[in-house]
mmCIF file of C-alpha atoms in Angstrom:
data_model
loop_
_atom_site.group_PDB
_atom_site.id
_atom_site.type_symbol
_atom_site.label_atom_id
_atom_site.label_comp_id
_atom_site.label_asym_id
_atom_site.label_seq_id
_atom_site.Cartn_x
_atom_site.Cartn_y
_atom_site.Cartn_z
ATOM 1 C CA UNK X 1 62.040 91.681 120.395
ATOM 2 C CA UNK X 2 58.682 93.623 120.288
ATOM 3 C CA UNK X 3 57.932 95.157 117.159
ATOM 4 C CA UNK X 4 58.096 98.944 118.932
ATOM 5 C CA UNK X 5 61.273 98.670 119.616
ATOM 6 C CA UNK X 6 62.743 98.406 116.131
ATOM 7 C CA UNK X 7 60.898 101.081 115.282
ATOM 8 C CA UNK X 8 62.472 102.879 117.876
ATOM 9 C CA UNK X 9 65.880 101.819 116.598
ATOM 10 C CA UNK X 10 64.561 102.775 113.230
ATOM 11 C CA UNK X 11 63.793 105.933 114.184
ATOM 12 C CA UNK X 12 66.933 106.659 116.076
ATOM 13 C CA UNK X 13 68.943 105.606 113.333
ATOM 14 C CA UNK X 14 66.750 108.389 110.509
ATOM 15 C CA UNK X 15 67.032 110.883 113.402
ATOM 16 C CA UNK X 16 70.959 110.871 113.476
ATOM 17 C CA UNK X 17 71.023 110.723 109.832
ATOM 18 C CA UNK X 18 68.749 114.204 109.124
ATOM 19 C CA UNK X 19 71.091 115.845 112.241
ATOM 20 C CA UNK X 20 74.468 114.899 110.311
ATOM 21 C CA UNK X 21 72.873 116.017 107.294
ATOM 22 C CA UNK X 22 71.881 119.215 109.205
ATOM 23 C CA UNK X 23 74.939 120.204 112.026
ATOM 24 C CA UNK X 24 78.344 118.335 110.551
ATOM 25 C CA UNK X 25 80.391 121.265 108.765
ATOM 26 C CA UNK X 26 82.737 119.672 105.855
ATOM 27 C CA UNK X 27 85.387 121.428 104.180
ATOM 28 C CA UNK X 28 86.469 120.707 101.073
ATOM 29 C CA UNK X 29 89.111 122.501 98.889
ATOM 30 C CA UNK X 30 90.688 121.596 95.525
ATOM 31 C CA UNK X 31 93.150 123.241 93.166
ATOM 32 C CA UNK X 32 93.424 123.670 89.245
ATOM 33 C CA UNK X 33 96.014 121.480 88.267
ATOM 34 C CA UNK X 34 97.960 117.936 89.247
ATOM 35 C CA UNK X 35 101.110 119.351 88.363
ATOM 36 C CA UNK X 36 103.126 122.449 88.652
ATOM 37 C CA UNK X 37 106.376 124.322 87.332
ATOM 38 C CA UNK X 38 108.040 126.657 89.749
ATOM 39 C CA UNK X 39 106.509 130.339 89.210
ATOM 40 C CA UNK X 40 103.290 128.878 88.365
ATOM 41 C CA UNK X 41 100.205 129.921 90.206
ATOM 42 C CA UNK X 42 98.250 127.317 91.767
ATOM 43 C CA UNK X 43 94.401 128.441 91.894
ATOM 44 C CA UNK X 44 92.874 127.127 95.103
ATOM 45 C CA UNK X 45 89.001 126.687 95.497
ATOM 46 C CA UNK X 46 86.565 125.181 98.203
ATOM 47 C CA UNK X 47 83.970 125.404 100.141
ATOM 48 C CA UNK X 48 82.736 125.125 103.651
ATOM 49 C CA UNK X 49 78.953 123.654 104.689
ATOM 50 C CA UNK X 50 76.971 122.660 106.847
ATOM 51 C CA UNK X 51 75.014 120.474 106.119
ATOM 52 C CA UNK X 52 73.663 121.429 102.413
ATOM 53 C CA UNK X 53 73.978 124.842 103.407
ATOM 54 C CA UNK X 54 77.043 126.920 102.792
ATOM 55 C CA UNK X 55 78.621 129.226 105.769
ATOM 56 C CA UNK X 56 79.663 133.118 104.326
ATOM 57 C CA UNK X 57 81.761 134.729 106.495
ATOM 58 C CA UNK X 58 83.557 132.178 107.502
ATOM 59 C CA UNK X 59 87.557 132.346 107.580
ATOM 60 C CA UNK X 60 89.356 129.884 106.220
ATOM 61 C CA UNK X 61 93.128 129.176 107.195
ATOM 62 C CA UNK X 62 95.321 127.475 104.496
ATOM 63 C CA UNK X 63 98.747 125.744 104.417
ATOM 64 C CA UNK X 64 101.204 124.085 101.755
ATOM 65 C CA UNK X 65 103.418 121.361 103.161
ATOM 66 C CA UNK X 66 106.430 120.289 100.955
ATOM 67 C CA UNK X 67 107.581 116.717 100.736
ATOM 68 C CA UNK X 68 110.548 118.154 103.659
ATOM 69 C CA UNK X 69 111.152 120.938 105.090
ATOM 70 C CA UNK X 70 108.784 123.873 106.692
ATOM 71 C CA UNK X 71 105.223 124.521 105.739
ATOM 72 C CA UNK X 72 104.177 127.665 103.499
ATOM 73 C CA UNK X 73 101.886 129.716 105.471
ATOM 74 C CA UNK X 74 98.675 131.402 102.866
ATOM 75 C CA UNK X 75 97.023 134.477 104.233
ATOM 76 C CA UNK X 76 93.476 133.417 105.285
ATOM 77 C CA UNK X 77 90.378 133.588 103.120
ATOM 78 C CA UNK X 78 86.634 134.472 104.286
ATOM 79 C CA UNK X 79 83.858 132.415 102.988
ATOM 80 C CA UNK X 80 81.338 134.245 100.048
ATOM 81 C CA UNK X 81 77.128 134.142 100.459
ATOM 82 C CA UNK X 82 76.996 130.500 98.941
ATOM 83 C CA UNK X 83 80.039 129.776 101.447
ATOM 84 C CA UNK X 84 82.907 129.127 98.855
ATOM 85 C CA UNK X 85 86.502 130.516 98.748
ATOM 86 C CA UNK X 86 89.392 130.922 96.769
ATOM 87 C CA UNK X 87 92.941 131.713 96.936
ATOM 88 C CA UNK X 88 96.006 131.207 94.927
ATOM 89 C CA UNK X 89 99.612 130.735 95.656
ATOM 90 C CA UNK X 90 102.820 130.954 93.374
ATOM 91 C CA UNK X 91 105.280 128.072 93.263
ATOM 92 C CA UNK X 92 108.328 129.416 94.918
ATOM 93 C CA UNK X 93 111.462 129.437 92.954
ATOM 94 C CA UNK X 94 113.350 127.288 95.144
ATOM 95 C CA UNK X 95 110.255 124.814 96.107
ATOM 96 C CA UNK X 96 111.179 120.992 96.224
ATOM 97 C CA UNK X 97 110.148 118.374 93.523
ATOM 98 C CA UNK X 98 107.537 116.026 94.925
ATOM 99 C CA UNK X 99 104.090 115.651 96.447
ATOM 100 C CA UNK X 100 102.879 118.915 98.074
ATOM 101 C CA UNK X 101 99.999 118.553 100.569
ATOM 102 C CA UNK X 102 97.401 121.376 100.997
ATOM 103 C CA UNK X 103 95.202 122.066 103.847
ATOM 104 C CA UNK X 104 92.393 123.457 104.860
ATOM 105 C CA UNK X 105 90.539 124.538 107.876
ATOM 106 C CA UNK X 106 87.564 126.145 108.982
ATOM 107 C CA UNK X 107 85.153 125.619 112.139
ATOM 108 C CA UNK X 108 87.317 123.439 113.305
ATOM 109 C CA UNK X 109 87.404 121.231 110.591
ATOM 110 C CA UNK X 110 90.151 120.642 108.098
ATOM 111 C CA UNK X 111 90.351 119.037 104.226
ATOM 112 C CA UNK X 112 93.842 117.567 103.173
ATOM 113 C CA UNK X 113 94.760 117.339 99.499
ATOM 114 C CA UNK X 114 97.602 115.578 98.623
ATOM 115 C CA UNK X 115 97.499 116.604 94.762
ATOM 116 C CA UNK X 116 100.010 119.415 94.053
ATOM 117 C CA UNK X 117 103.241 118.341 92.259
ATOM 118 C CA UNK X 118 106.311 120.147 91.422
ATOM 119 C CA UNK X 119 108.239 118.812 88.492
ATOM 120 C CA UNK X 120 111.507 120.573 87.573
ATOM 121 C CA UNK X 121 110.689 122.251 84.246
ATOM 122 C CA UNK B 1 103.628 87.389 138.292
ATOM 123 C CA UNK B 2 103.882 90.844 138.796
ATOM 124 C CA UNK B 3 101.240 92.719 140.703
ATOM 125 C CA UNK B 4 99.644 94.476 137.754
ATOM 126 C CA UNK B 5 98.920 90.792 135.998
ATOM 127 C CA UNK B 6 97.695 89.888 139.307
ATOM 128 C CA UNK B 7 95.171 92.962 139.279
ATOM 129 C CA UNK B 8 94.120 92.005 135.627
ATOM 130 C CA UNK B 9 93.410 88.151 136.323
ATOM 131 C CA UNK B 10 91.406 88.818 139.366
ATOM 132 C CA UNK B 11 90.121 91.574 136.936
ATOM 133 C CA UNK B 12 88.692 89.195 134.440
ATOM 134 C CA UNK B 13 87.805 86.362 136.685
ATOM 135 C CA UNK B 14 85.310 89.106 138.623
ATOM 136 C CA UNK B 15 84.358 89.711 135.080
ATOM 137 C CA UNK B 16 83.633 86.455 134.060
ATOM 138 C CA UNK B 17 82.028 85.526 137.326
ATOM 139 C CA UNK B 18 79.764 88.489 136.626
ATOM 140 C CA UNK B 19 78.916 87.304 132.936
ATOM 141 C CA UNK B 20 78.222 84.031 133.847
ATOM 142 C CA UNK B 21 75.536 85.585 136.534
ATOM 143 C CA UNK B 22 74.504 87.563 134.014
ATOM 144 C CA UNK B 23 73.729 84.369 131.167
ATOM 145 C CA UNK B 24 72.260 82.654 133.545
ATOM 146 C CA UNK B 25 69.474 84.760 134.666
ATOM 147 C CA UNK B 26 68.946 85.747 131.035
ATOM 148 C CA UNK B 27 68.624 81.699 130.639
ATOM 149 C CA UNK B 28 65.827 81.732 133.443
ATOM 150 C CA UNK B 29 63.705 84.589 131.768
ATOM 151 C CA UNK B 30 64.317 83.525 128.243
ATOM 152 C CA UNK B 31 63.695 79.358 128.898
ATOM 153 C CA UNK B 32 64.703 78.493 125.557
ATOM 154 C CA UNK B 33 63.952 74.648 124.488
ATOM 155 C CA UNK B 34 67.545 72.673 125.243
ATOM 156 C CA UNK B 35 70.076 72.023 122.276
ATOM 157 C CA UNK B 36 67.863 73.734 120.033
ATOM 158 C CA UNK B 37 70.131 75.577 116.881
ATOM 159 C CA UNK B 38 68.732 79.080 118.622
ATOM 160 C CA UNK B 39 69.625 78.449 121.937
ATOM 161 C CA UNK B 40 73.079 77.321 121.128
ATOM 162 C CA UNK B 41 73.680 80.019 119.371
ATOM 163 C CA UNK B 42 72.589 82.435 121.383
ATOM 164 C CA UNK B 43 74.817 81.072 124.169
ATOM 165 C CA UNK B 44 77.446 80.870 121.816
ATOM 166 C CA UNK B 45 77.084 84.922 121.312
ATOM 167 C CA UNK B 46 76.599 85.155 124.564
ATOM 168 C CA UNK B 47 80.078 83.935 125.660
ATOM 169 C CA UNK B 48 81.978 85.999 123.352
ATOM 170 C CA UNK B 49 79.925 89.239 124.111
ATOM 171 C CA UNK B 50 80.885 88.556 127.546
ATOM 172 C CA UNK B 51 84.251 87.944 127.047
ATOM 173 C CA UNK B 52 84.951 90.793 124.689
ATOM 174 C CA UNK B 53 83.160 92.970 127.417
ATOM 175 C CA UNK B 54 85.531 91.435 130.091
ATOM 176 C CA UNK B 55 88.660 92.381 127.860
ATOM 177 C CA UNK B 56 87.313 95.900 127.575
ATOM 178 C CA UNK B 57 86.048 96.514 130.632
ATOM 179 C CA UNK B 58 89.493 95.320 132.060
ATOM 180 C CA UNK B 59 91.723 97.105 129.484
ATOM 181 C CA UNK B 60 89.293 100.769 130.444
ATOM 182 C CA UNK B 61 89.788 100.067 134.147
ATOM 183 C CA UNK B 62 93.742 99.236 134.533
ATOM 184 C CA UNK B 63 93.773 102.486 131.771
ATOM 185 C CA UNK B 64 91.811 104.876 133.748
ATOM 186 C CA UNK B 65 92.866 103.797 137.457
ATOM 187 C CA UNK B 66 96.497 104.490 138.981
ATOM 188 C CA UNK B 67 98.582 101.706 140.388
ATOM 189 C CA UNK B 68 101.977 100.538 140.777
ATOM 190 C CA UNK B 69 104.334 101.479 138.806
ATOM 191 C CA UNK B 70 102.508 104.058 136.993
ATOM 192 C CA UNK B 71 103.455 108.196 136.395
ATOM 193 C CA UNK B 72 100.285 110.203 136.185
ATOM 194 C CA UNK B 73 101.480 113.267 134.200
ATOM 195 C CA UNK B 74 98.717 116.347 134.373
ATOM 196 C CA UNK B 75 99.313 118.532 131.381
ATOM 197 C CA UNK B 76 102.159 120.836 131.368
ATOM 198 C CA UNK B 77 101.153 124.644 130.727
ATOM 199 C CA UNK B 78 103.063 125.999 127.628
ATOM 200 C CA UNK B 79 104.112 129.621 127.802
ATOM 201 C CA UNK B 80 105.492 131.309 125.174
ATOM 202 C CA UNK B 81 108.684 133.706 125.344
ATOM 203 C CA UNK B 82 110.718 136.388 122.716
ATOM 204 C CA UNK B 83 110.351 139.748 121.753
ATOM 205 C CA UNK B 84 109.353 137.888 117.649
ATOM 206 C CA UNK B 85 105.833 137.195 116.967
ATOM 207 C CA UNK B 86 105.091 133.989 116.201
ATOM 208 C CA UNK B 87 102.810 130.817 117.448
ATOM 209 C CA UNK B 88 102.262 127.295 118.576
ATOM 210 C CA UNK B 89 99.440 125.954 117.766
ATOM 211 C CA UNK B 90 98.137 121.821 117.555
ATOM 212 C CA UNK B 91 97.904 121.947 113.433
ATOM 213 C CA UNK B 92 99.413 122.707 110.906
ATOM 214 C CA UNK B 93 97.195 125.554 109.756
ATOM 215 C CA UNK B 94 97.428 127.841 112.974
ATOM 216 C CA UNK B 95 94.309 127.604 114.063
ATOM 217 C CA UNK B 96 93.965 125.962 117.794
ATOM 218 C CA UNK B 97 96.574 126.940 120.187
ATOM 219 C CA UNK B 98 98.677 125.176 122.035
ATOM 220 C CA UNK B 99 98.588 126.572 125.997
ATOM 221 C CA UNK B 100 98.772 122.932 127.349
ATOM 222 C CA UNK B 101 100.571 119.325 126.952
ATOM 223 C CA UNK B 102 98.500 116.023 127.611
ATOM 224 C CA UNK B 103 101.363 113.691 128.221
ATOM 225 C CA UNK B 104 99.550 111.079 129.109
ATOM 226 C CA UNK B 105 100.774 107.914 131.392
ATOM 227 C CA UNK B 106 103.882 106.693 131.665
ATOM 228 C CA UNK B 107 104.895 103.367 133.410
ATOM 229 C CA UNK B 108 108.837 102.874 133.279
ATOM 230 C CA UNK B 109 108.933 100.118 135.661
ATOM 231 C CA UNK B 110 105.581 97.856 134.180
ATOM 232 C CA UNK B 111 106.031 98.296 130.398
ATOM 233 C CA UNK B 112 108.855 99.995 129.963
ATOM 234 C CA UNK B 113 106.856 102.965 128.505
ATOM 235 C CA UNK B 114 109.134 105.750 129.661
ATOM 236 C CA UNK B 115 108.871 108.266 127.322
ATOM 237 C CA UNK B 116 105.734 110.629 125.535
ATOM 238 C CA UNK B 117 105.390 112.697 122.532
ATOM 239 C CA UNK B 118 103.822 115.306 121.580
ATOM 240 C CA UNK B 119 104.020 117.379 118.503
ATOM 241 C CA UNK B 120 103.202 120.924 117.540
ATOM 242 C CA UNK B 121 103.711 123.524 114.692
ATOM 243 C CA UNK B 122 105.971 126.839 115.180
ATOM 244 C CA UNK B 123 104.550 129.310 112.725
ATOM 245 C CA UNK B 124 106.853 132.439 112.415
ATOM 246 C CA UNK B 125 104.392 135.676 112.388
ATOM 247 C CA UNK B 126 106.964 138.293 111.935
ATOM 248 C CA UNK B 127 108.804 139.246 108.701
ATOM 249 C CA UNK B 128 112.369 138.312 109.890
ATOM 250 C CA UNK B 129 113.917 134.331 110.577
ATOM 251 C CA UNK B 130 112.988 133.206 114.253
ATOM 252 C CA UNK B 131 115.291 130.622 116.048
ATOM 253 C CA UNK B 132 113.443 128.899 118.947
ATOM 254 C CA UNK B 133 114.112 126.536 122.030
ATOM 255 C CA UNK B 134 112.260 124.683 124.441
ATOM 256 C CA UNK B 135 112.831 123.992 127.808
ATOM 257 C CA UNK B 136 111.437 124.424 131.600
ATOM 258 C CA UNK B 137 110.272 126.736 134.047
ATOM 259 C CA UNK B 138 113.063 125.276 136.827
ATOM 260 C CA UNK B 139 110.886 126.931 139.314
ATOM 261 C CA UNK B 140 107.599 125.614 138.400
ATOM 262 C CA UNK B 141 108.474 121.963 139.254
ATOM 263 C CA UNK B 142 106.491 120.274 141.979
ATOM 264 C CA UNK B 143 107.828 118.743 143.420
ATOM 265 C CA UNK B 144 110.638 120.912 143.245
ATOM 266 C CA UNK B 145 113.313 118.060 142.989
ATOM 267 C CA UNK B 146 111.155 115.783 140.401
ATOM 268 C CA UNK B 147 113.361 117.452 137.474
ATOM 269 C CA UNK B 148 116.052 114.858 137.823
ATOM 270 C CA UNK B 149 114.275 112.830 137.014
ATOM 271 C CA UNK B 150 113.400 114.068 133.568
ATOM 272 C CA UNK B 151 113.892 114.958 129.632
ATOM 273 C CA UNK B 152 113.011 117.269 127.716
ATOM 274 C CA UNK B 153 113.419 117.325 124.051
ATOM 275 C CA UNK B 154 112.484 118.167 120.808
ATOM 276 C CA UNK B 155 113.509 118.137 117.022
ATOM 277 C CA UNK B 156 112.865 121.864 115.506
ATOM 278 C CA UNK B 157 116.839 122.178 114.911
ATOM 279 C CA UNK B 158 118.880 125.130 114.655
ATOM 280 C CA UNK B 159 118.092 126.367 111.270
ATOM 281 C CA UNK B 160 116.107 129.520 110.962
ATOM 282 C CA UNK B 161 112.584 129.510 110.460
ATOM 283 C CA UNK B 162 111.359 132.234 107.546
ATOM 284 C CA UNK B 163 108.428 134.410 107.752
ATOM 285 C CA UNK B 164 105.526 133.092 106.866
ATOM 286 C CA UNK B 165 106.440 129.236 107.813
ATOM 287 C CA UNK B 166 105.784 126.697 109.729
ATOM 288 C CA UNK B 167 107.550 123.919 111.152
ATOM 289 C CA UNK B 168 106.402 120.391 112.864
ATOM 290 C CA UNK B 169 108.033 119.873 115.809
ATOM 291 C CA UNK B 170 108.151 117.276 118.259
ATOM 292 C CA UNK B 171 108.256 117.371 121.737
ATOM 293 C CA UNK B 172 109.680 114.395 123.624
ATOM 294 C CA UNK B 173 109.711 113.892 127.511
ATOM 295 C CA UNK B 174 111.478 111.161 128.888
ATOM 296 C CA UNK B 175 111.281 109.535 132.591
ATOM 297 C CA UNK B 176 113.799 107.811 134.563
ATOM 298 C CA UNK B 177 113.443 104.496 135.667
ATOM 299 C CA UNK B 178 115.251 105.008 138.814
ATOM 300 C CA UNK B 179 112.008 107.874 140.212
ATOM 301 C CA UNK B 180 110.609 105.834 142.689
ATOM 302 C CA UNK B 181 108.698 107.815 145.095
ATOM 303 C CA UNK B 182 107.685 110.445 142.699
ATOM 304 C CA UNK B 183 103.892 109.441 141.124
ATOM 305 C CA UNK B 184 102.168 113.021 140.034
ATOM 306 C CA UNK B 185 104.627 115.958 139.340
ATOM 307 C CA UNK B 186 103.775 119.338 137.061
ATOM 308 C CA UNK B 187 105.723 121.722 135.820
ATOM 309 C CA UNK B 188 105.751 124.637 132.910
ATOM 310 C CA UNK B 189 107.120 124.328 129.237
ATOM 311 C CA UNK B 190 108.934 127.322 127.792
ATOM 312 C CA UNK B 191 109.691 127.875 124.368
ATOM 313 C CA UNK B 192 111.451 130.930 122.808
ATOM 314 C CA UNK B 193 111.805 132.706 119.780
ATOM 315 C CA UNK B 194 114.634 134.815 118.611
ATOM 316 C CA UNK B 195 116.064 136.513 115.924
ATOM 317 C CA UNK B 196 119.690 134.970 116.470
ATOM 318 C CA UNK B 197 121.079 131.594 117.241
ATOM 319 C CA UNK B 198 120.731 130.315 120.334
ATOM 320 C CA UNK B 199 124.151 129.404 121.569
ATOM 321 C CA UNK B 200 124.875 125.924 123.421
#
């Protein structure tokens, strides 16, 4: 194959790197703890880029899902100047032992963390 | 042999016919030296590439293409009904609604595949315990009789859903194997919310 064309493939390949780099918005969202008693406030954090560069202004939807039963709805968040957010949410009284799963979205995209757990204090 | 194998072997044999067109004008313009360790196994690539490409090609085709036995669904509009506010959306955290259903393809008669899912979230918006059901717009059926020949259900239950929840919920639409001259049918999906039961 002539030389020109790997460099063509070479270049292709740089080009799509620099535009994921550049357009791709990720989400990402974490919370204080592993582990949580019921009545305890879990602190919720993230972000949401493109790129290197965060988005302000930008809302944020969130969501708790138990190990069963229905999903707790959060009030949505808005994104700051450097494009982070935070929330919190208090362990219901009656919320199940196990592996909670908290998500996420904005522009489309969502982050999943399967981190929070109950244990019955 | 039923008449959709028959469709894939001609299928691949076209395929293969083509590929084997295709290596050998590649062997004219490329005139590598005979038995040599490149040659061989650069026919050797060659053969599989072709082969994998038949296997695609022929899986995208009998996918994409109607033919016997098949049920082309079109999406089924989703309209929302109840004097409770509240939302269907395709994720968990409310964000994309739901105003459409993709079922897909069914093919009772070929592969058995007689059924489609399809799952959403119910996200209660008011500040009181919604009860919801799903069913169909009887009128909205075309053709008008195609119902018959149909399912429709899903798992949300009968327990209340509190404000500011969500629950998963799974829609499943089933096909008889008896429709026979019924290929492409719509119709509209209706689910309510209320603030009591719903009764039978």
């Amino acid at each position: 194959m002539s030389w020109w064309i790997w460099l063509l493939i070479l270049l292709i390949i740089i080009l799509l790197w620099i535009l994921k780099r550049v357009i791709v918005v990720a989400v990402t969202v974490t919370v204080d703890k592993a582990d949580y008693y019921r009545g305890e406030t879990v602190q919720i954090s993230g972000s949401v880029k493109r790129g290197v560069s965060g988005q302000s202004g930008k809302t944020v939807a969130l969501a708790i899902a138990p190990p069963e039963g229905d999903v707790y709805n959060l009030p949505n968040v808005t994104t700051d100047a450097q494009g982070n957010f935070n929330s919190s949410w208090v362990v219901p009284i009656d919320a199940e032992d196990g592996l909670h799963t908290l998500t996420a979205t904005s522009l489309g995209v969502s982050a999943t963390k399967t981190f929070t757990r109950i244990q019955r204090r | 042999m039923s008449f959709d194998e028959f469709l894939r072997f001609m299928a691949i044999l076209l395929f293969f016919i083509l590929g084997g067109l295709i290596i050998y004008s590649l062997s004219l313009w490329m005139k590598p030296k005979a038995f040599s360790p490149a040659s061989v196994f650069a026919f050797i690539v060659l053969i599989f590439s072709v082969f994998g490409a038949s296997m695609g090609g022929v899986n995208y085709i009998l996918e994409t293409l109607p033919h016997y036995g098949e049920i082309e669904i079109p999406t089924s509009g989703v309209v929302k009904r109840g004097d409770v506010a509240y939302g269907i959306y395709r994720d968990v955290t409310g964000t994309v609604e739901v105003t459409f259903i993709d079922w897909g393809v069914l093919m009772p008669r070929t592969t058995g595949k007689d059924n489609s899912n399809f799952t959403l979230y119910i996200r209660n918006e008011d500040v009181i315990p919604i009860y919801c059901t799903v069913n169909w717009n009887q009128t909205s059926w075309d053709p008008p009789n195609a119902d018959q020949f149909f399912t429709l259900t899903w798992n949300f239950g009968e327990t209340p859903l509190y404000p500011n929840r969500t629950r998963k919920a799974t829609l499943n639409l089933k096909v008889n194997s008896a429709i026979t001259e019924i290929t492409q049918f719509s119709f509209t999906i209706i689910i309510t919310a209320s603030d009591e039961p719903f009764i039978g």
